[in-house]
GROMACS .gro file of C-alpha atoms in nm:
model
  312
    1UNK     CA    1   1.332   1.832  -0.688
    2UNK     CA    2   1.075   1.803  -0.999
    3UNK     CA    3   1.123   1.431  -1.108
    4UNK     CA    4   1.149   1.103  -0.923
    5UNK     CA    5   1.506   0.960  -0.879
    6UNK     CA    6   1.386   0.587  -0.997
    7UNK     CA    7   1.237   0.450  -1.333
    8UNK     CA    8   1.014   0.217  -1.132
    9UNK     CA    9   0.840   0.199  -0.803
   10UNK     CA   10   0.943  -0.150  -0.694
   11UNK     CA   11   0.942  -0.068  -0.288
   12UNK     CA   12   0.969   0.192  -0.057
   13UNK     CA   13   1.331   0.080   0.026
   14UNK     CA   14   1.419   0.176  -0.324
   15UNK     CA   15   1.317   0.569  -0.292
   16UNK     CA   16   1.419   0.854  -0.100
   17UNK     CA   17   1.220   1.063   0.157
   18UNK     CA   18   1.247   1.348  -0.123
   19UNK     CA   19   1.074   1.109  -0.366
   20UNK     CA   20   0.788   1.062  -0.129
   21UNK     CA   21   0.755   1.430  -0.078
   22UNK     CA   22   0.733   1.491  -0.458
   23UNK     CA   23   0.460   1.214  -0.465
   24UNK     CA   24   0.268   1.376  -0.210
   25UNK     CA   25   0.266   1.721  -0.340
   26UNK     CA   26   0.174   1.593  -0.685
   27UNK     CA   27  -0.099   1.362  -0.523
   28UNK     CA   28  -0.219   1.717  -0.345
   29UNK     CA   29  -0.301   1.851  -0.690
   30UNK     CA   30  -0.475   1.532  -0.798
   31UNK     CA   31  -0.678   1.493  -0.525
   32UNK     CA   32  -0.824   1.852  -0.614
   33UNK     CA   33  -0.902   1.718  -0.947
   34UNK     CA   34  -1.074   1.442  -0.848
   35UNK     CA   35  -1.311   1.641  -0.660
   36UNK     CA   36  -1.394   1.835  -0.941
   37UNK     CA   37  -1.738   1.771  -1.137
   38UNK     CA   38  -1.522   1.688  -1.425
   39UNK     CA   39  -1.264   1.431  -1.273
   40UNK     CA   40  -1.045   1.342  -1.561
   41UNK     CA   41  -0.713   1.528  -1.697
   42UNK     CA   42  -0.558   1.462  -2.044
   43UNK     CA   43  -0.212   1.444  -1.893
   44UNK     CA   44  -0.124   1.079  -2.032
   45UNK     CA   45  -0.321   1.074  -2.337
   46UNK     CA   46  -0.026   0.904  -2.514
   47UNK     CA   47   0.050   0.644  -2.247
   48UNK     CA   48  -0.082   0.266  -2.251
   49UNK     CA   49  -0.071   0.095  -1.912
   50UNK     CA   50  -0.104  -0.304  -1.845
   51UNK     CA   51  -0.244  -0.427  -1.513
   52UNK     CA   52  -0.126  -0.746  -1.463
   53UNK     CA   53  -0.253  -0.915  -1.152
   54UNK     CA   54  -0.138  -1.256  -1.067
   55UNK     CA   55  -0.322  -1.280  -0.740
   56UNK     CA   56  -0.666  -1.194  -0.663
   57UNK     CA   57  -0.710  -0.811  -0.587
   58UNK     CA   58  -1.030  -0.587  -0.568
   59UNK     CA   59  -0.944  -0.270  -0.406
   60UNK     CA   60  -0.590  -0.224  -0.551
   61UNK     CA   61  -0.697  -0.315  -0.906
   62UNK     CA   62  -0.990  -0.093  -0.915
   63UNK     CA   63  -0.800   0.197  -0.747
   64UNK     CA   64  -0.500   0.154  -1.026
   65UNK     CA   65  -0.732   0.144  -1.291
   66UNK     CA   66  -0.942   0.443  -1.175
   67UNK     CA   67  -0.631   0.628  -1.131
   68UNK     CA   68  -0.504   0.564  -1.501
   69UNK     CA   69  -0.835   0.654  -1.633
   70UNK     CA   70  -0.843   0.983  -1.465
   71UNK     CA   71  -0.543   1.054  -1.637
   72UNK     CA   72  -0.681   0.953  -1.960
   73UNK     CA   73  -0.427   0.661  -2.030
   74UNK     CA   74  -0.512   0.356  -2.244
   75UNK     CA   75  -0.580   0.044  -2.001
   76UNK     CA   76  -0.515  -0.305  -2.056
   77UNK     CA   77  -0.637  -0.518  -1.782
   78UNK     CA   78  -0.489  -0.883  -1.747
   79UNK     CA   79  -0.583  -1.152  -1.515
   80UNK     CA   80  -0.364  -1.444  -1.476
   81UNK     CA   81  -0.669  -1.665  -1.389
   82UNK     CA   82  -0.740  -1.638  -1.785
   83UNK     CA   83  -0.413  -1.632  -1.906
   84UNK     CA   84  -0.163  -1.845  -2.089
   85UNK     CA   85   0.035  -1.846  -1.763
   86UNK     CA   86  -0.202  -2.125  -1.669
   87UNK     CA   87  -0.065  -2.300  -1.955
   88UNK     CA   88   0.311  -2.263  -1.863
   89UNK     CA   89   0.415  -1.952  -2.011
   90UNK     CA   90   0.692  -1.757  -1.839
   91UNK     CA   91   0.637  -1.441  -1.658
   92UNK     CA   92   0.897  -1.250  -1.914
   93UNK     CA   93   0.722  -1.424  -2.208
   94UNK     CA   94   0.379  -1.304  -2.087
   95UNK     CA   95   0.494  -0.930  -2.014
   96UNK     CA   96   0.713  -0.927  -2.357
   97UNK     CA   97   0.407  -1.045  -2.563
   98UNK     CA   98   0.197  -0.736  -2.367
   99UNK     CA   99   0.466  -0.481  -2.426
  100UNK     CA  100   0.506  -0.601  -2.804
  101UNK     CA  101   0.134  -0.404  -2.803
  102UNK     CA  102   0.346  -0.070  -2.723
  103UNK     CA  103   0.246  -0.089  -2.352
  104UNK     CA  104   0.460   0.185  -2.160
  105UNK     CA  105   0.406   0.082  -1.800
  106UNK     CA  106   0.310  -0.232  -1.622
  107UNK     CA  107   0.120  -0.229  -1.306
  108UNK     CA  108   0.168  -0.606  -1.162
  109UNK     CA  109   0.075  -0.772  -0.853
  110UNK     CA  110   0.271  -1.115  -0.788
  111UNK     CA  111   0.264  -1.372  -0.510
  112UNK     CA  112   0.652  -1.416  -0.567
  113UNK     CA  113   0.854  -1.152  -0.369
  114UNK     CA  114   1.103  -0.967  -0.582
  115UNK     CA  115   0.863  -1.020  -0.904
  116UNK     CA  116   0.866  -0.664  -0.982
  117UNK     CA  117   1.236  -0.615  -0.969
  118UNK     CA  118   1.331  -0.938  -1.166
  119UNK     CA  119   1.073  -0.795  -1.439
  120UNK     CA  120   1.230  -0.435  -1.413
  121UNK     CA  121   1.577  -0.592  -1.510
  122UNK     CA  122   1.430  -0.804  -1.802
  123UNK     CA  123   1.173  -0.573  -1.998
  124UNK     CA  124   1.150  -0.240  -2.162
  125UNK     CA  125   0.872  -0.064  -1.952
  126UNK     CA  126   0.829   0.106  -1.606
  127UNK     CA  127   0.714  -0.123  -1.352
  128UNK     CA  128   0.500  -0.028  -1.062
  129UNK     CA  129   0.463  -0.296  -0.787
  130UNK     CA  130   0.116  -0.336  -0.671
  131UNK     CA  131   0.217  -0.591  -0.409
  132UNK     CA  132   0.478  -0.890  -0.427
  133UNK     CA  133   0.397  -1.170  -0.212
  134UNK     CA  134   0.468  -1.088   0.176
  135UNK     CA  135   0.738  -0.845   0.058
  136UNK     CA  136   0.608  -0.457  -0.029
  137UNK     CA  137   0.304  -0.288  -0.154
  138UNK     CA  138   0.463   0.072  -0.181
  139UNK     CA  139   0.149   0.261  -0.291
  140UNK     CA  140  -0.056   0.141   0.001
  141UNK     CA  141   0.224   0.250   0.209
  142UNK     CA  142   0.242   0.590   0.032
  143UNK     CA  143  -0.138   0.638   0.088
  144UNK     CA  144  -0.121   0.566   0.439
  145UNK     CA  145   0.127   0.808   0.514
  146UNK     CA  146  -0.062   1.073   0.288
  147UNK     CA  147  -0.354   1.023   0.489
  148UNK     CA  148  -0.194   1.043   0.814
  149UNK     CA  149   0.012   1.391   0.678
  150UNK     CA  150  -0.384   1.498   0.570
  151UNK     CA  151  -0.515   1.434   0.919
  152UNK     CA  152  -0.240   1.520   1.154
  153UNK     CA  153  -0.045   1.785   0.931
  154UNK     CA  154   0.305   1.587   0.895
  155UNK     CA  155   0.438   1.265   0.944
  156UNK     CA  156   0.752   1.362   1.122
  157UNK     CA  157   0.744   1.317   1.490
  158UNK     CA  158   0.418   1.112   1.505
  159UNK     CA  159   0.397   0.764   1.669
  160UNK     CA  160   0.242   0.512   1.456
  161UNK     CA  161   0.171   0.160   1.585
  162UNK     CA  162   0.101  -0.132   1.328
  163UNK     CA  163  -0.112  -0.387   1.490
  164UNK     CA  164  -0.177  -0.738   1.371
  165UNK     CA  165  -0.001  -1.008   1.125
  166UNK     CA  166   0.319  -0.822   1.083
  167UNK     CA  167   0.499  -1.164   0.962
  168UNK     CA  168   0.283  -1.191   0.668
  169UNK     CA  169   0.216  -0.843   0.581
  170UNK     CA  170   0.363  -0.653   0.261
  171UNK     CA  171   0.159  -0.346   0.388
  172UNK     CA  172   0.347  -0.359   0.749
  173UNK     CA  173   0.726  -0.392   0.588
  174UNK     CA  174   0.638  -0.090   0.319
  175UNK     CA  175   0.487   0.127   0.597
  176UNK     CA  176   0.797   0.081   0.827
  177UNK     CA  177   1.007   0.179   0.535
  178UNK     CA  178   0.802   0.482   0.449
  179UNK     CA  179   0.716   0.626   0.798
  180UNK     CA  180   1.095   0.597   0.917
  181UNK     CA  181   1.205   0.782   0.598
  182UNK     CA  182   0.932   1.038   0.692
  183UNK     CA  183   1.057   1.057   1.024
  184UNK     CA  184   0.789   0.899   1.254
  185UNK     CA  185   0.853   0.667   1.539
  186UNK     CA  186   0.715   0.308   1.467
  187UNK     CA  187   0.614   0.021   1.704
  188UNK     CA  188   0.473  -0.313   1.603
  189UNK     CA  189   0.182  -0.503   1.807
  190UNK     CA  190   0.066  -0.866   1.794
  191UNK     CA  191   0.102  -1.200   1.906
  192UNK     CA  192   0.488  -1.300   1.913
  193UNK     CA  193   0.418  -1.560   1.645
  194UNK     CA  194   0.314  -1.302   1.416
  195UNK     CA  195   0.616  -1.075   1.460
  196UNK     CA  196   0.910  -1.166   1.232
  197UNK     CA  197   1.263  -1.245   1.396
  198UNK     CA  198   1.431  -0.988   1.195
  199UNK     CA  199   1.208  -0.698   1.311
  200UNK     CA  200   1.455  -0.528   1.552
  201UNK     CA  201   1.717  -0.492   1.253
  202UNK     CA  202   1.441  -0.242   1.094
  203UNK     CA  203   1.484  -0.025   1.408
  204UNK     CA  204   1.111  -0.075   1.520
  205UNK     CA  205   1.014  -0.171   1.875
  206UNK     CA  206   0.795  -0.456   1.967
  207UNK     CA  207   0.490  -0.403   2.192
  208UNK     CA  208   0.279  -0.741   2.263
  209UNK     CA  209   0.019  -0.553   2.494
  210UNK     CA  210  -0.234  -0.372   2.266
  211UNK     CA  211  -0.343  -0.135   2.545
  212UNK     CA  212   0.010  -0.018   2.593
  213UNK     CA  213   0.045   0.025   2.250
  214UNK     CA  214  -0.268   0.237   2.206
  215UNK     CA  215  -0.135   0.476   2.518
  216UNK     CA  216   0.189   0.517   2.312
  217UNK     CA  217   0.068   0.598   1.975
  218UNK     CA  218  -0.078   0.879   1.786
  219UNK     CA  219  -0.178   0.652   1.469
  220UNK     CA  220  -0.280   0.283   1.496
  221UNK     CA  221  -0.285   0.105   1.172
  222UNK     CA  222  -0.475  -0.209   1.193
  223UNK     CA  223  -0.378  -0.509   0.979
  224UNK     CA  224  -0.597  -0.835   0.910
  225UNK     CA  225  -0.478  -1.171   0.977
  226UNK     CA  226  -0.356  -1.301   0.649
  227UNK     CA  227  -0.491  -1.654   0.671
  228UNK     CA  228  -0.444  -1.725   0.296
  229UNK     CA  229  -0.041  -1.698   0.381
  230UNK     CA  230  -0.056  -1.909   0.685
  231UNK     CA  231   0.062  -2.271   0.652
  232UNK     CA  232  -0.001  -2.365   1.033
  233UNK     CA  233  -0.161  -2.214   1.304
  234UNK     CA  234  -0.019  -1.920   1.474
  235UNK     CA  235  -0.273  -1.859   1.780
  236UNK     CA  236  -0.542  -2.085   1.910
  237UNK     CA  237  -0.850  -1.908   1.759
  238UNK     CA  238  -0.981  -1.615   1.587
  239UNK     CA  239  -1.189  -1.555   1.886
  240UNK     CA  240  -0.890  -1.531   2.129
  241UNK     CA  241  -0.699  -1.359   1.869
  242UNK     CA  242  -0.986  -1.080   1.893
  243UNK     CA  243  -0.990  -1.043   2.252
  244UNK     CA  244  -0.620  -0.985   2.278
  245UNK     CA  245  -0.540  -0.773   1.940
  246UNK     CA  246  -0.910  -0.653   1.822
  247UNK     CA  247  -0.959  -0.284   1.860
  248UNK     CA  248  -1.285  -0.190   2.030
  249UNK     CA  249  -1.453   0.136   2.138
  250UNK     CA  250  -1.364   0.040   2.496
  251UNK     CA  251  -1.009   0.067   2.403
  252UNK     CA  252  -1.043   0.413   2.240
  253UNK     CA  253  -1.248   0.548   2.548
  254UNK     CA  254  -1.007   0.429   2.808
  255UNK     CA  255  -0.756   0.669   2.638
  256UNK     CA  256  -0.689   1.028   2.740
  257UNK     CA  257  -0.629   1.146   2.407
  258UNK     CA  258  -0.784   1.092   2.046
  259UNK     CA  259  -0.595   0.865   1.845
  260UNK     CA  260  -0.612   0.801   1.438
  261UNK     CA  261  -0.705   0.473   1.317
  262UNK     CA  262  -0.661   0.310   1.013
  263UNK     CA  263  -0.682  -0.004   0.803
  264UNK     CA  264  -0.550  -0.100   0.471
  265UNK     CA  265  -0.875  -0.336   0.386
  266UNK     CA  266  -1.036  -0.558   0.349
  267UNK     CA  267  -1.171  -0.520   0.704
  268UNK     CA  268  -1.274  -0.828   0.892
  269UNK     CA  269  -1.512  -0.681   1.128
  270UNK     CA  270  -1.550  -0.812   1.472
  271UNK     CA  271  -1.188  -0.972   1.448
  272UNK     CA  272  -0.903  -0.687   1.432
  273UNK     CA  273  -1.164  -0.397   1.471
  274UNK     CA  274  -1.530  -0.368   1.553
  275UNK     CA  275  -1.775  -0.188   1.345
  276UNK     CA  276  -1.834   0.097   1.592
  277UNK     CA  277  -1.461   0.171   1.562
  278UNK     CA  278  -1.442   0.151   1.176
  279UNK     CA  279  -1.715   0.342   1.128
  280UNK     CA  280  -1.627   0.609   1.376
  281UNK     CA  281  -1.518   0.962   1.352
  282UNK     CA  282  -1.145   0.850   1.453
  283UNK     CA  283  -1.132   0.609   1.155
  284UNK     CA  284  -1.003   0.743   0.833
  285UNK     CA  285  -1.015   0.409   0.643
  286UNK     CA  286  -1.244   0.569   0.373
  287UNK     CA  287  -1.016   0.869   0.339
  288UNK     CA  288  -0.748   0.625   0.297
  289UNK     CA  289  -0.955   0.461  -0.038
  290UNK     CA  290  -1.001   0.811  -0.175
  291UNK     CA  291  -0.648   0.932  -0.128
  292UNK     CA  292  -0.536   0.586  -0.295
  293UNK     CA  293  -0.650   0.717  -0.616
  294UNK     CA  294  -0.464   1.049  -0.590
  295UNK     CA  295  -0.156   0.882  -0.483
  296UNK     CA  296  -0.156   0.633  -0.768
  297UNK     CA  297  -0.219   0.879  -1.014
  298UNK     CA  298   0.075   1.098  -0.878
  299UNK     CA  299   0.318   0.804  -0.928
  300UNK     CA  300   0.162   0.687  -1.249
  301UNK     CA  301   0.198   1.045  -1.378
  302UNK     CA  302   0.568   1.100  -1.244
  303UNK     CA  303   0.679   0.769  -1.382
  304UNK     CA  304   0.516   0.872  -1.711
  305UNK     CA  305   0.689   1.184  -1.706
  306UNK     CA  306   1.030   1.022  -1.709
  307UNK     CA  307   0.930   0.769  -2.018
  308UNK     CA  308   0.818   1.074  -2.210
  309UNK     CA  309   1.169   1.247  -2.132
  310UNK     CA  310   1.359   0.949  -2.203
  311UNK     CA  311   1.208   0.894  -2.562
  312UNK     CA  312   1.236   1.263  -2.686
   0.00000   0.00000   0.00000
């Protein structure tokens, strides 16, 4: 397989295991590139990419921007806070105005689930979903699985527990889809109030006890509590949440094995993970950040290759 089966990256559920493997193989090559003294390649000199972020973002936006610049693409950055969206302009009008500047690809984060899918049906550009509400965050799941593959050799056959606010997390949903497509076993762990009712339909087991989940897993992906998405209280206090579901050095020392610890960021140190765990050898959090650039380079490059081929 030499090209993606899709023209957009809207969510992990829309792509195949073969697509993911192609992205990983391409990311392997780009990881080698970004560790050279000269980190840029001229692959996308004729491609213009617009980054549209309708929600606040630091890490994801910077990672995409760096990936685009490493590929020598022309980059337009758009912030909703200072745009005509504030004046009542529709999403389609906003994007079409940007596309009239001959933009080839749109990387978009939006608070509404399905925004990327909606946009893909109404505009002539390749769409990359950089997070749509509490729905999906496909490139985060790809970089997480790539990081597991890098540390453990393969994703297939591994046991991964996702711990924390599963209910509001787009990272959790995309990770579940990606891990299952790659042959991993997945459990979720957290307070009952933060586990979605539909979770059993995804073929995922629920473990309410953190220590039991850690005994089972090879990898623990720790999520933060998404307070900005909560309209009511889901647990008594942050301190109680931390006591029940915060990962500490004591937890790791109790295990008869060494597990890999992950976190998509931003970290709330002392809540879902303590500093000594986050900064330990078992944590691959900074590797995830580095791999995020290589994986996003791969996604953009492969989608742009399809644009070029269609245009010829």
